[in-house]
PDB file of C-alpha atoms and ligand atoms in Angstrom:
ATOM      1  CA  MET A 223       8.920 -30.169   8.418  1.00 81.00           C
ATOM      2  CA  GLN A 224       9.681 -28.075  11.485  1.00 92.00           C
ATOM      3  CA  PRO A 225       6.617 -26.069  12.559  1.00 96.00           C
ATOM      4  CA  VAL A 226       6.934 -22.300  12.469  1.00 95.00           C
ATOM      5  CA  ILE A 227       4.885 -22.052  15.634  1.00 96.00           C
ATOM      6  CA  GLN A 228       4.071 -24.725  18.150  1.00 97.00           C
ATOM      7  CA  THR A 229       2.385 -24.310  21.507  1.00 97.00           C
ATOM      8  CA  LYS A 230       1.626 -26.775  24.263  1.00 97.00           C
ATOM      9  CA  ASN A 231      -0.753 -25.935  27.085  1.00 97.00           C
ATOM     10  CA  LEU A 232      -0.178 -22.259  26.415  1.00 97.00           C
ATOM     11  CA  SER A 233      -1.900 -20.060  28.955  1.00 97.00           C
ATOM     12  CA  LYS A 234      -2.034 -16.355  29.642  1.00 97.00           C
ATOM     13  CA  GLN A 235      -3.438 -14.605  32.668  1.00 96.00           C
ATOM     14  CA  TYR A 236      -4.015 -10.986  33.465  1.00 94.00           C
ATOM     15  CA  GLY A 237      -4.153 -10.913  37.250  1.00 92.00           C
ATOM     16  CA  ALA A 238      -6.646 -13.591  38.237  1.00 91.00           C
ATOM     17  CA  THR A 239      -8.281 -13.668  34.811  1.00 93.00           C
ATOM     18  CA  ALA A 240      -7.328 -16.530  32.504  1.00 95.00           C
ATOM     19  CA  VAL A 241      -7.406 -15.098  28.984  1.00 97.00           C
ATOM     20  CA  LEU A 242      -5.797 -18.039  27.145  1.00 97.00           C
ATOM     21  CA  LYS A 243      -6.312 -21.581  28.385  1.00 97.00           C
ATOM     22  CA  ASN A 244      -4.373 -24.700  27.377  1.00 96.00           C
ATOM     23  CA  ILE A 245      -3.820 -23.753  23.768  1.00 97.00           C
ATOM     24  CA  ASP A 246      -2.201 -26.490  21.682  1.00 97.00           C
ATOM     25  CA  LEU A 247      -1.486 -25.071  18.267  1.00 97.00           C
ATOM     26  CA  THR A 248       0.848 -26.088  15.463  1.00 97.00           C
ATOM     27  CA  VAL A 249       1.410 -23.858  12.458  1.00 97.00           C
ATOM     28  CA  GLN A 250       3.435 -25.305   9.579  1.00 97.00           C
ATOM     29  CA  PRO A 251       5.589 -23.214   7.226  1.00 96.00           C
ATOM     30  CA  GLY A 252       3.503 -21.624   4.488  1.00 96.00           C
ATOM     31  CA  GLU A 253       0.157 -21.931   6.232  1.00 97.00           C
ATOM     32  CA  PHE A 254      -2.299 -19.051   5.874  1.00 97.00           C
ATOM     33  CA  THR A 255      -4.491 -19.205   8.963  1.00 98.00           C
ATOM     34  CA  ALA A 256      -7.355 -17.077  10.230  1.00 98.00           C
ATOM     35  CA  ILE A 257      -8.197 -16.764  13.912  1.00 97.00           C
ATOM     36  CA  MET A 258     -11.849 -16.015  14.555  1.00 96.00           C
ATOM     37  CA  GLY A 259     -13.886 -15.710  17.724  1.00 94.00           C
ATOM     38  CA  PRO A 260     -16.151 -13.343  19.636  1.00 93.00           C
ATOM     39  CA  SER A 261     -14.787 -10.112  21.011  1.00 92.00           C
ATOM     40  CA  GLY A 262     -12.849 -10.826  24.201  1.00 93.00           C
ATOM     41  CA  SER A 263     -12.152 -14.472  23.298  1.00 95.00           C
ATOM     42  CA  GLY A 264      -8.383 -13.895  23.352  1.00 96.00           C
ATOM     43  CA  LYS A 265      -7.508 -13.478  19.664  1.00 95.00           C
ATOM     44  CA  SER A 266      -5.277 -10.429  20.062  1.00 93.00           C
ATOM     45  CA  THR A 267      -3.677 -11.825  23.188  1.00 95.00           C
ATOM     46  CA  LEU A 268      -2.807 -15.024  21.325  1.00 96.00           C
ATOM     47  CA  MET A 269      -1.243 -13.025  18.490  1.00 94.00           C
ATOM     48  CA  ASN A 270       0.721 -10.888  20.928  1.00 92.00           C
ATOM     49  CA  VAL A 271       2.104 -13.886  22.781  1.00 94.00           C
ATOM     50  CA  LEU A 272       2.992 -15.774  19.590  1.00 94.00           C
ATOM     51  CA  SER A 273       4.662 -12.722  18.084  1.00 91.00           C
ATOM     52  CA  THR A 274       6.718 -12.318  21.307  1.00 90.00           C
ATOM     53  CA  ILE A 275       5.238  -8.906  22.100  1.00 87.00           C
ATOM     54  CA  ASP A 276       3.567 -10.215  25.244  1.00 91.00           C
ATOM     55  CA  LYS A 277       4.759 -12.850  27.722  1.00 92.00           C
ATOM     56  CA  LEU A 278       3.054 -16.184  28.263  1.00 94.00           C
ATOM     57  CA  SER A 279       1.990 -17.212  31.779  1.00 95.00           C
ATOM     58  CA  GLY A 280       2.222 -20.979  31.406  1.00 96.00           C
ATOM     59  CA  GLY A 281       2.861 -23.806  28.982  1.00 97.00           C
ATOM     60  CA  GLU A 282       5.376 -23.736  26.146  1.00 95.00           C
ATOM     61  CA  VAL A 283       5.888 -22.032  22.815  1.00 96.00           C
ATOM     62  CA  TRP A 284       8.412 -22.974  20.130  1.00 95.00           C
ATOM     63  CA  LEU A 285       9.173 -20.565  17.313  1.00 93.00           C
ATOM     64  CA  GLU A 286      10.933 -22.164  14.365  1.00 92.00           C
ATOM     65  CA  GLY A 287      11.925 -24.982  16.719  1.00 91.00           C
ATOM     66  CA  LYS A 288      13.353 -22.756  19.454  1.00 90.00           C
ATOM     67  CA  ALA A 289      11.722 -22.684  22.889  1.00 92.00           C
ATOM     68  CA  LEU A 290      10.526 -19.130  23.473  1.00 89.00           C
ATOM     69  CA  LEU A 291      11.376 -19.277  27.181  1.00 87.00           C
ATOM     70  CA  ASP A 292      15.021 -20.064  26.348  1.00 88.00           C
ATOM     71  CA  LEU A 293      15.454 -17.103  24.031  1.00 88.00           C
ATOM     72  CA  LYS A 294      17.291 -14.102  25.416  1.00 90.00           C
ATOM     73  CA  LYS A 295      16.005 -10.582  24.854  1.00 89.00           C
ATOM     74  CA  SER A 296      18.480  -9.963  22.055  1.00 90.00           C
ATOM     75  CA  ALA A 297      17.460 -13.186  20.289  1.00 90.00           C
ATOM     76  CA  LEU A 298      13.798 -12.203  20.595  1.00 89.00           C
ATOM     77  CA  ARG A 299      14.520  -8.801  19.107  1.00 87.00           C
ATOM     78  CA  GLN A 300      16.446 -10.393  16.270  1.00 87.00           C
ATOM     79  CA  PHE A 301      13.578 -12.836  15.630  1.00 88.00           C
ATOM     80  CA  ARG A 302      11.067  -9.972  15.488  1.00 87.00           C
ATOM     81  CA  GLN A 303      13.242  -7.840  13.237  1.00 84.00           C
ATOM     82  CA  GLU A 304      14.383 -10.508  10.811  1.00 85.00           C
ATOM     83  CA  ARG A 305      11.596 -13.057  10.659  1.00 90.00           C
ATOM     84  CA  VAL A 306       8.355 -11.252  11.455  1.00 91.00           C
ATOM     85  CA  GLY A 307       6.084  -8.677   9.827  1.00 90.00           C
ATOM     86  CA  PHE A 308       3.352  -7.040  11.884  1.00 89.00           C
ATOM     87  CA  ILE A 309       0.123  -5.524  10.620  1.00 87.00           C
ATOM     88  CA  PHE A 310      -1.610  -4.250  13.727  1.00 78.00           C
ATOM     89  CA  GLN A 311      -4.758  -2.246  14.273  1.00 70.00           C
ATOM     90  CA  ASP A 312      -3.125   0.940  15.446  1.00 71.00           C
ATOM     91  CA  TYR A 313      -0.776   1.189  12.413  1.00 78.00           C
ATOM     92  CA  ASN A 314       2.184   2.592  14.391  1.00 84.00           C
ATOM     93  CA  LEU A 315       3.254   4.910  11.600  1.00 92.00           C
ATOM     94  CA  LEU A 316       5.814   7.574  12.430  1.00 94.00           C
ATOM     95  CA  ASP A 317       4.254  11.033  12.075  1.00 94.00           C
ATOM     96  CA  THR A 318       7.464  12.799  11.126  1.00 96.00           C
ATOM     97  CA  LEU A 319       8.194  10.504   8.188  1.00 96.00           C
ATOM     98  CA  THR A 320       6.428  10.498   4.820  1.00 97.00           C
ATOM     99  CA  VAL A 321       4.465   7.474   3.679  1.00 97.00           C
ATOM    100  CA  LYS A 322       7.393   6.362   1.529  1.00 97.00           C
ATOM    101  CA  GLU A 323       9.879   6.775   4.382  1.00 97.00           C
ATOM    102  CA  ASN A 324       7.581   4.856   6.712  1.00 96.00           C
ATOM    103  CA  ILE A 325       7.291   1.944   4.303  1.00 96.00           C
ATOM    104  CA  LEU A 326      11.029   1.829   3.636  1.00 96.00           C
ATOM    105  CA  LEU A 327      12.057   2.283   7.261  1.00 94.00           C
ATOM    106  CA  PRO A 328      12.636  -1.416   8.030  1.00 91.00           C
ATOM    107  CA  LEU A 329      14.865  -1.681   4.936  1.00 93.00           C
ATOM    108  CA  SER A 330      16.763   1.564   5.596  1.00 93.00           C
ATOM    109  CA  LEU A 331      17.461   0.369   9.137  1.00 89.00           C
ATOM    110  CA  ARG A 332      19.078  -2.712   7.637  1.00 88.00           C
ATOM    111  CA  GLY A 333      21.183  -0.723   5.215  1.00 92.00           C
ATOM    112  CA  PHE A 334      19.456  -1.702   1.961  1.00 94.00           C
ATOM    113  CA  LYS A 335      20.590   0.143  -1.183  1.00 96.00           C
ATOM    114  CA  ALA A 336      18.178   2.636  -2.755  1.00 95.00           C
ATOM    115  CA  ASP A 337      17.669   0.669  -5.981  1.00 96.00           C
ATOM    116  CA  GLU A 338      16.860  -2.553  -4.093  1.00 95.00           C
ATOM    117  CA  MET A 339      14.378  -0.622  -1.944  1.00 96.00           C
ATOM    118  CA  GLU A 340      12.687   0.801  -5.058  1.00 95.00           C
ATOM    119  CA  ARG A 341      12.574  -2.625  -6.689  1.00 95.00           C
ATOM    120  CA  ARG A 342      10.658  -4.028  -3.725  1.00 93.00           C
ATOM    121  CA  LEU A 343       8.501  -0.942  -3.260  1.00 95.00           C
ATOM    122  CA  GLN A 344       6.902  -0.636  -6.690  1.00 92.00           C
ATOM    123  CA  PRO A 345       4.902  -3.904  -6.926  1.00 88.00           C
ATOM    124  CA  ILE A 346       3.624  -3.500  -3.357  1.00 88.00           C
ATOM    125  CA  LEU A 347       2.493   0.083  -4.006  1.00 90.00           C
ATOM    126  CA  GLN A 348       0.636  -0.964  -7.118  1.00 85.00           C
ATOM    127  CA  ALA A 349      -1.042  -3.937  -5.481  1.00 80.00           C
ATOM    128  CA  LEU A 350      -2.220  -1.804  -2.566  1.00 81.00           C
ATOM    129  CA  GLY A 351      -3.111   1.227  -4.685  1.00 84.00           C
ATOM    130  CA  ILE A 352      -1.041   3.718  -2.705  1.00 91.00           C
ATOM    131  CA  GLU A 353       1.331   5.048  -5.391  1.00 93.00           C
ATOM    132  CA  GLY A 354      -0.282   8.468  -5.177  1.00 95.00           C
ATOM    133  CA  ILE A 355       0.309   9.209  -1.495  1.00 97.00           C
ATOM    134  CA  LEU A 356       4.032   8.531  -1.116  1.00 97.00           C
ATOM    135  CA  ALA A 357       4.972  12.126  -0.312  1.00 97.00           C
ATOM    136  CA  LYS A 358       2.200  12.628   2.233  1.00 98.00           C
ATOM    137  CA  TYR A 359       2.530  12.405   6.001  1.00 97.00           C
ATOM    138  CA  PRO A 360       0.393  10.046   8.124  1.00 95.00           C
ATOM    139  CA  SER A 361      -1.673  13.000   9.390  1.00 95.00           C
ATOM    140  CA  GLU A 362      -2.713  13.742   5.788  1.00 96.00           C
ATOM    141  CA  ILE A 363      -4.116  10.324   4.869  1.00 94.00           C
ATOM    142  CA  SER A 364      -7.246   8.335   5.797  1.00 89.00           C
ATOM    143  CA  GLY A 365      -7.466   5.420   8.235  1.00 84.00           C
ATOM    144  CA  GLY A 366      -7.802   2.949   5.379  1.00 83.00           C
ATOM    145  CA  GLN A 367      -4.730   4.389   3.684  1.00 89.00           C
ATOM    146  CA  LYS A 368      -2.776   4.177   6.943  1.00 89.00           C
ATOM    147  CA  GLN A 369      -3.695   0.519   7.202  1.00 85.00           C
ATOM    148  CA  ARG A 370      -2.417  -0.116   3.677  1.00 87.00           C
ATOM    149  CA  VAL A 371       0.809   1.778   4.386  1.00 93.00           C
ATOM    150  CA  ALA A 372       1.305  -0.272   7.561  1.00 91.00           C
ATOM    151  CA  SER A 373       0.703  -3.429   5.522  1.00 88.00           C
ATOM    152  CA  ALA A 374       3.224  -2.352   2.884  1.00 91.00           C
ATOM    153  CA  ARG A 375       5.786  -1.711   5.621  1.00 93.00           C
ATOM    154  CA  ALA A 376       5.118  -5.150   7.128  1.00 90.00           C
ATOM    155  CA  ILE A 377       5.614  -7.076   3.910  1.00 88.00           C
ATOM    156  CA  ILE A 378       8.442  -5.134   2.268  1.00 91.00           C
ATOM    157  CA  THR A 379      10.980  -7.082   4.324  1.00 89.00           C
ATOM    158  CA  GLU A 380       9.605 -10.341   2.859  1.00 86.00           C
ATOM    159  CA  PRO A 381       9.196 -11.776   6.360  1.00 90.00           C
ATOM    160  CA  ALA A 382       8.885 -15.491   7.078  1.00 90.00           C
ATOM    161  CA  ILE A 383       5.862 -14.926   9.321  1.00 94.00           C
ATOM    162  CA  VAL A 384       3.215 -12.209   9.134  1.00 94.00           C
ATOM    163  CA  PHE A 385       0.983 -11.479  12.116  1.00 94.00           C
ATOM    164  CA  ALA A 386      -2.045  -9.462  11.045  1.00 94.00           C
ATOM    165  CA  ASP A 387      -4.645  -8.271  13.558  1.00 92.00           C
ATOM    166  CA  GLU A 388      -7.851  -7.245  11.749  1.00 91.00           C
ATOM    167  CA  PRO A 389      -5.847  -5.966   8.756  1.00 89.00           C
ATOM    168  CA  THR A 390      -8.976  -5.209   6.732  1.00 87.00           C
ATOM    169  CA  GLY A 391     -10.879  -3.638   9.634  1.00 84.00           C
ATOM    170  CA  ALA A 392     -10.672  -0.040   8.397  1.00 78.00           C
ATOM    171  CA  LEU A 393     -10.834  -0.782   4.679  1.00 81.00           C
ATOM    172  CA  ASP A 394     -13.670  -0.490   2.163  1.00 84.00           C
ATOM    173  CA  SER A 395     -14.417  -3.742   0.364  1.00 89.00           C
ATOM    174  CA  ARG A 396     -12.298  -2.955  -2.691  1.00 86.00           C
ATOM    175  CA  SER A 397      -9.228  -2.077  -0.629  1.00 83.00           C
ATOM    176  CA  ALA A 398      -9.849  -5.070   1.638  1.00 88.00           C
ATOM    177  CA  THR A 399      -9.853  -7.375  -1.384  1.00 90.00           C
ATOM    178  CA  GLN A 400      -6.614  -5.787  -2.659  1.00 84.00           C
ATOM    179  CA  LEU A 401      -4.929  -6.301   0.695  1.00 84.00           C
ATOM    180  CA  LEU A 402      -6.136  -9.898   0.978  1.00 91.00           C
ATOM    181  CA  GLU A 403      -4.903 -10.642  -2.532  1.00 90.00           C
ATOM    182  CA  GLN A 404      -1.560  -9.133  -1.603  1.00 83.00           C
ATOM    183  CA  LEU A 405      -1.395 -11.467   1.409  1.00 89.00           C
ATOM    184  CA  VAL A 406      -2.343 -14.467  -0.746  1.00 92.00           C
ATOM    185  CA  GLY A 407       0.389 -13.452  -3.218  1.00 86.00           C
ATOM    186  CA  LEU A 408       2.938 -13.195  -0.413  1.00 85.00           C
ATOM    187  CA  ASN A 409       1.865 -16.580   0.902  1.00 90.00           C
ATOM    188  CA  GLU A 410       2.049 -18.264  -2.498  1.00 90.00           C
ATOM    189  CA  THR A 411       5.145 -16.538  -3.878  1.00 84.00           C
ATOM    190  CA  PHE A 412       7.405 -16.619  -0.829  1.00 82.00           C
ATOM    191  CA  GLY A 413       5.725 -19.342   1.232  1.00 89.00           C
ATOM    192  CA  THR A 414       5.200 -16.730   3.940  1.00 91.00           C
ATOM    193  CA  THR A 415       3.363 -18.080   6.957  1.00 96.00           C
ATOM    194  CA  ILE A 416       0.438 -15.817   7.807  1.00 97.00           C
ATOM    195  CA  LEU A 417      -1.667 -15.650  10.949  1.00 97.00           C
ATOM    196  CA  MET A 418      -4.574 -13.249  10.654  1.00 97.00           C
ATOM    197  CA  VAL A 419      -7.174 -12.292  13.247  1.00 96.00           C
ATOM    198  CA  THR A 420     -10.448 -11.343  11.623  1.00 95.00           C
ATOM    199  CA  HIS A 421     -14.158 -11.196  12.409  1.00 91.00           C
ATOM    200  CA  ASP A 422     -14.920 -11.008   8.705  1.00 93.00           C
ATOM    201  CA  THR A 423     -15.969 -14.269   7.018  1.00 95.00           C
ATOM    202  CA  TYR A 424     -15.030 -12.885   3.611  1.00 95.00           C
ATOM    203  CA  ALA A 425     -11.471 -12.132   4.782  1.00 96.00           C
ATOM    204  CA  ALA A 426     -11.200 -15.548   6.460  1.00 97.00           C
ATOM    205  CA  SER A 427     -12.270 -17.270   3.234  1.00 97.00           C
ATOM    206  CA  TYR A 428      -8.933 -16.196   1.680  1.00 97.00           C
ATOM    207  CA  CYS A 429      -7.147 -18.385   4.235  1.00 97.00           C
ATOM    208  CA  LYS A 430      -6.490 -22.103   4.075  1.00 97.00           C
ATOM    209  CA  ARG A 431      -7.354 -22.796   7.689  1.00 98.00           C
ATOM    210  CA  VAL A 432      -9.615 -21.154  10.268  1.00 98.00           C
ATOM    211  CA  ILE A 433      -9.221 -21.557  14.011  1.00 97.00           C
ATOM    212  CA  PHE A 434     -12.146 -20.620  16.225  1.00 97.00           C
ATOM    213  CA  LEU A 435     -11.479 -19.295  19.722  1.00 96.00           C
ATOM    214  CA  ARG A 436     -13.958 -18.998  22.539  1.00 95.00           C
ATOM    215  CA  ASP A 437     -13.257 -18.006  26.134  1.00 95.00           C
ATOM    216  CA  GLY A 438      -9.532 -18.347  25.565  1.00 96.00           C
ATOM    217  CA  GLY A 439      -9.590 -21.852  24.109  1.00 96.00           C
ATOM    218  CA  ILE A 440      -9.565 -23.325  20.590  1.00 96.00           C
ATOM    219  CA  VAL A 441     -13.037 -24.781  20.107  1.00 95.00           C
ATOM    220  CA  ASN A 442     -13.033 -25.608  16.426  1.00 95.00           C
ATOM    221  CA  GLU A 443     -10.836 -25.657  13.362  1.00 96.00           C
ATOM    222  CA  ILE A 444     -11.517 -26.112   9.657  1.00 97.00           C
ATOM    223  CA  TYR A 445      -9.277 -26.477   6.599  1.00 97.00           C
ATOM    224  CA  ALA A 446     -10.064 -25.327   3.073  1.00 96.00           C
ATOM    225  CA  GLY A 447      -8.323 -28.345   1.561  1.00 94.00           C
ATOM    226  CA  GLU A 448      -9.428 -28.624  -2.047  1.00 94.00           C
ATOM    227  CA  MET A 449     -12.521 -26.468  -1.469  1.00 94.00           C
ATOM    228  CA  GLY A 450     -12.861 -23.371  -3.583  1.00 93.00           C
ATOM    229  CA  GLN A 451     -13.059 -20.021  -1.791  1.00 95.00           C
ATOM    230  CA  LYS A 452     -16.835 -19.742  -2.148  1.00 96.00           C
ATOM    231  CA  VAL A 453     -17.425 -23.200  -0.656  1.00 97.00           C
ATOM    232  CA  PHE A 454     -14.962 -22.456   2.157  1.00 97.00           C
ATOM    233  CA  TYR A 455     -16.790 -19.175   2.843  1.00 97.00           C
ATOM    234  CA  ASP A 456     -20.022 -21.142   3.289  1.00 97.00           C
ATOM    235  CA  ARG A 457     -18.269 -23.654   5.550  1.00 97.00           C
ATOM    236  CA  ILE A 458     -16.941 -20.851   7.774  1.00 97.00           C
ATOM    237  CA  LEU A 459     -20.419 -19.319   8.047  1.00 95.00           C
ATOM    238  CA  GLU A 460     -21.896 -22.724   8.810  1.00 94.00           C
ATOM    239  CA  THR A 461     -19.320 -23.365  11.538  1.00 94.00           C
ATOM    240  CA  GLN A 462     -19.966 -19.952  13.033  1.00 90.00           C
ATOM    241  CA  SER A 463     -23.698 -20.562  13.207  1.00 88.00           C
ATOM    242  CA  LEU A 464     -23.174 -24.042  14.678  1.00 85.00           C
ATOM    243  CA  MET A 465     -21.085 -22.367  17.359  1.00 81.00           C
ATOM    244  CA  GLY A 466     -23.914 -20.078  18.271  1.00 72.00           C
ATOM    245  CA  GLY A 467     -24.304 -17.157  15.977  1.00 55.00           C
ATOM    246  CA  LYS A 468     -22.222 -14.244  14.950  1.00 50.00           C
ATOM    247  CA  LEU A 469     -18.652 -14.296  16.158  1.00 46.00           C
ATOM    248  CA  ARG A 470     -18.357 -10.742  17.121  1.00 47.00           C
TER     249      ARG A 470
HETATM  250  P1  ADP B  93     -10.095 -10.416  21.347  1.00 55.41           P
HETATM  251  O1  ADP B  93      -8.906 -10.024  20.550  1.00 55.41           O
HETATM  252  O2  ADP B  93     -10.615 -11.776  21.008  1.00 55.41           O
HETATM  253  O3  ADP B  93     -11.193  -9.394  21.328  1.00 55.41           O
HETATM  254  P2  ADP B  93      -8.369  -9.944  23.594  1.00 55.41           P
HETATM  255  O4  ADP B  93      -7.234 -10.870  23.431  1.00 55.41           O
HETATM  256  O5  ADP B  93      -8.174  -8.523  23.229  1.00 55.41           O
HETATM  257  O6  ADP B  93      -9.649 -10.551  22.883  1.00 55.41           O
HETATM  258  O7  ADP B  93      -8.831  -9.956  25.115  1.00 55.41           O
HETATM  259  C1  ADP B  93      -9.190 -11.149  25.789  1.00 55.41           C
HETATM  260  C2  ADP B  93      -9.534 -10.816  27.220  1.00 55.41           C
HETATM  261  O8  ADP B  93      -8.381 -10.362  27.920  1.00 55.41           O
HETATM  262  C3  ADP B  93     -10.568  -9.716  27.371  1.00 55.41           C
HETATM  263  O9  ADP B  93     -11.450 -10.074  28.402  1.00 55.41           O
HETATM  264  C4  ADP B  93      -9.746  -8.510  27.756  1.00 55.41           C
HETATM  265  O10 ADP B  93     -10.495  -7.645  28.546  1.00 55.41           O
HETATM  266  C5  ADP B  93      -8.580  -9.115  28.520  1.00 55.41           C
HETATM  267  N1  ADP B  93      -7.344  -8.327  28.380  1.00 55.41           N
HETATM  268  C6  ADP B  93      -6.679  -8.117  27.223  1.00 55.41           C
HETATM  269  N2  ADP B  93      -5.570  -7.380  27.443  1.00 55.41           N
HETATM  270  C7  ADP B  93      -5.545  -7.134  28.778  1.00 55.41           C
HETATM  271  C8  ADP B  93      -4.637  -6.425  29.641  1.00 55.41           C
HETATM  272  N3  ADP B  93      -3.526  -5.825  29.160  1.00 55.41           N
HETATM  273  N4  ADP B  93      -4.937  -6.374  30.968  1.00 55.41           N
HETATM  274  C9  ADP B  93      -6.031  -7.000  31.448  1.00 55.41           C
HETATM  275  N5  ADP B  93      -6.911  -7.677  30.704  1.00 55.41           N
HETATM  276  C10 ADP B  93      -6.684  -7.754  29.380  1.00 55.41           C
END
């Protein structure tokens, strides 16, 4: 199977500071992977480089078999628009659009018909518990609600790859669980590949694989395999403590 993401010796520098060092990473289609590590270890930078938002400084990256460095700007834009869903920390909702318009924006831009948009919208709204705020504007809803709206917008296009940076960061535990279950559903139903940065062991335990970053390098990696979620949760905690305490 062709990997969705493959990197070899990937590095990223800001000025003289090496933020990512010699990252070799392969992500297969349908994997649901968490990236954990202390603050400043390079998690967001890695996500930004892999999602083509930021440029790499050295090494190589292949996305769905294509070398990133060979892709022209237009091909990168097309990749982002057609293949990728983003759930980032700062939501990026448009203030002048309602919640519903924000969520449907990626579909309207592609010329989807109204009934097809509604068909996709309803199950996502229910799963995320945001049916009641469709007519509101971003300025009228809470941070947690914004995060769920941003998540709905990211997954309504049924993307092949979802990049999620601390998607449960602003959510209470009930909403966090709903969002994680939505991601699991997406992963299982559509085989969507998901890469999720999180500092939260509970969130990571929903994944099938956890990669641990430290000082810009991958220092450890565990797979859930046949483990149940509870056992995997304990394994993640154990790995964190072996690595020297809390990963935040
Ligand atoms: P994490 O997501 O693990 O907290 P980041 O990827 O945000 O880590 O940051 C890794 C390191 O890179 C940090 O030391 C941070 O200060 C630095 N860094 C991130 N973005 C920039 C930037 N645009 N310019 C300079 N340094 C940056």
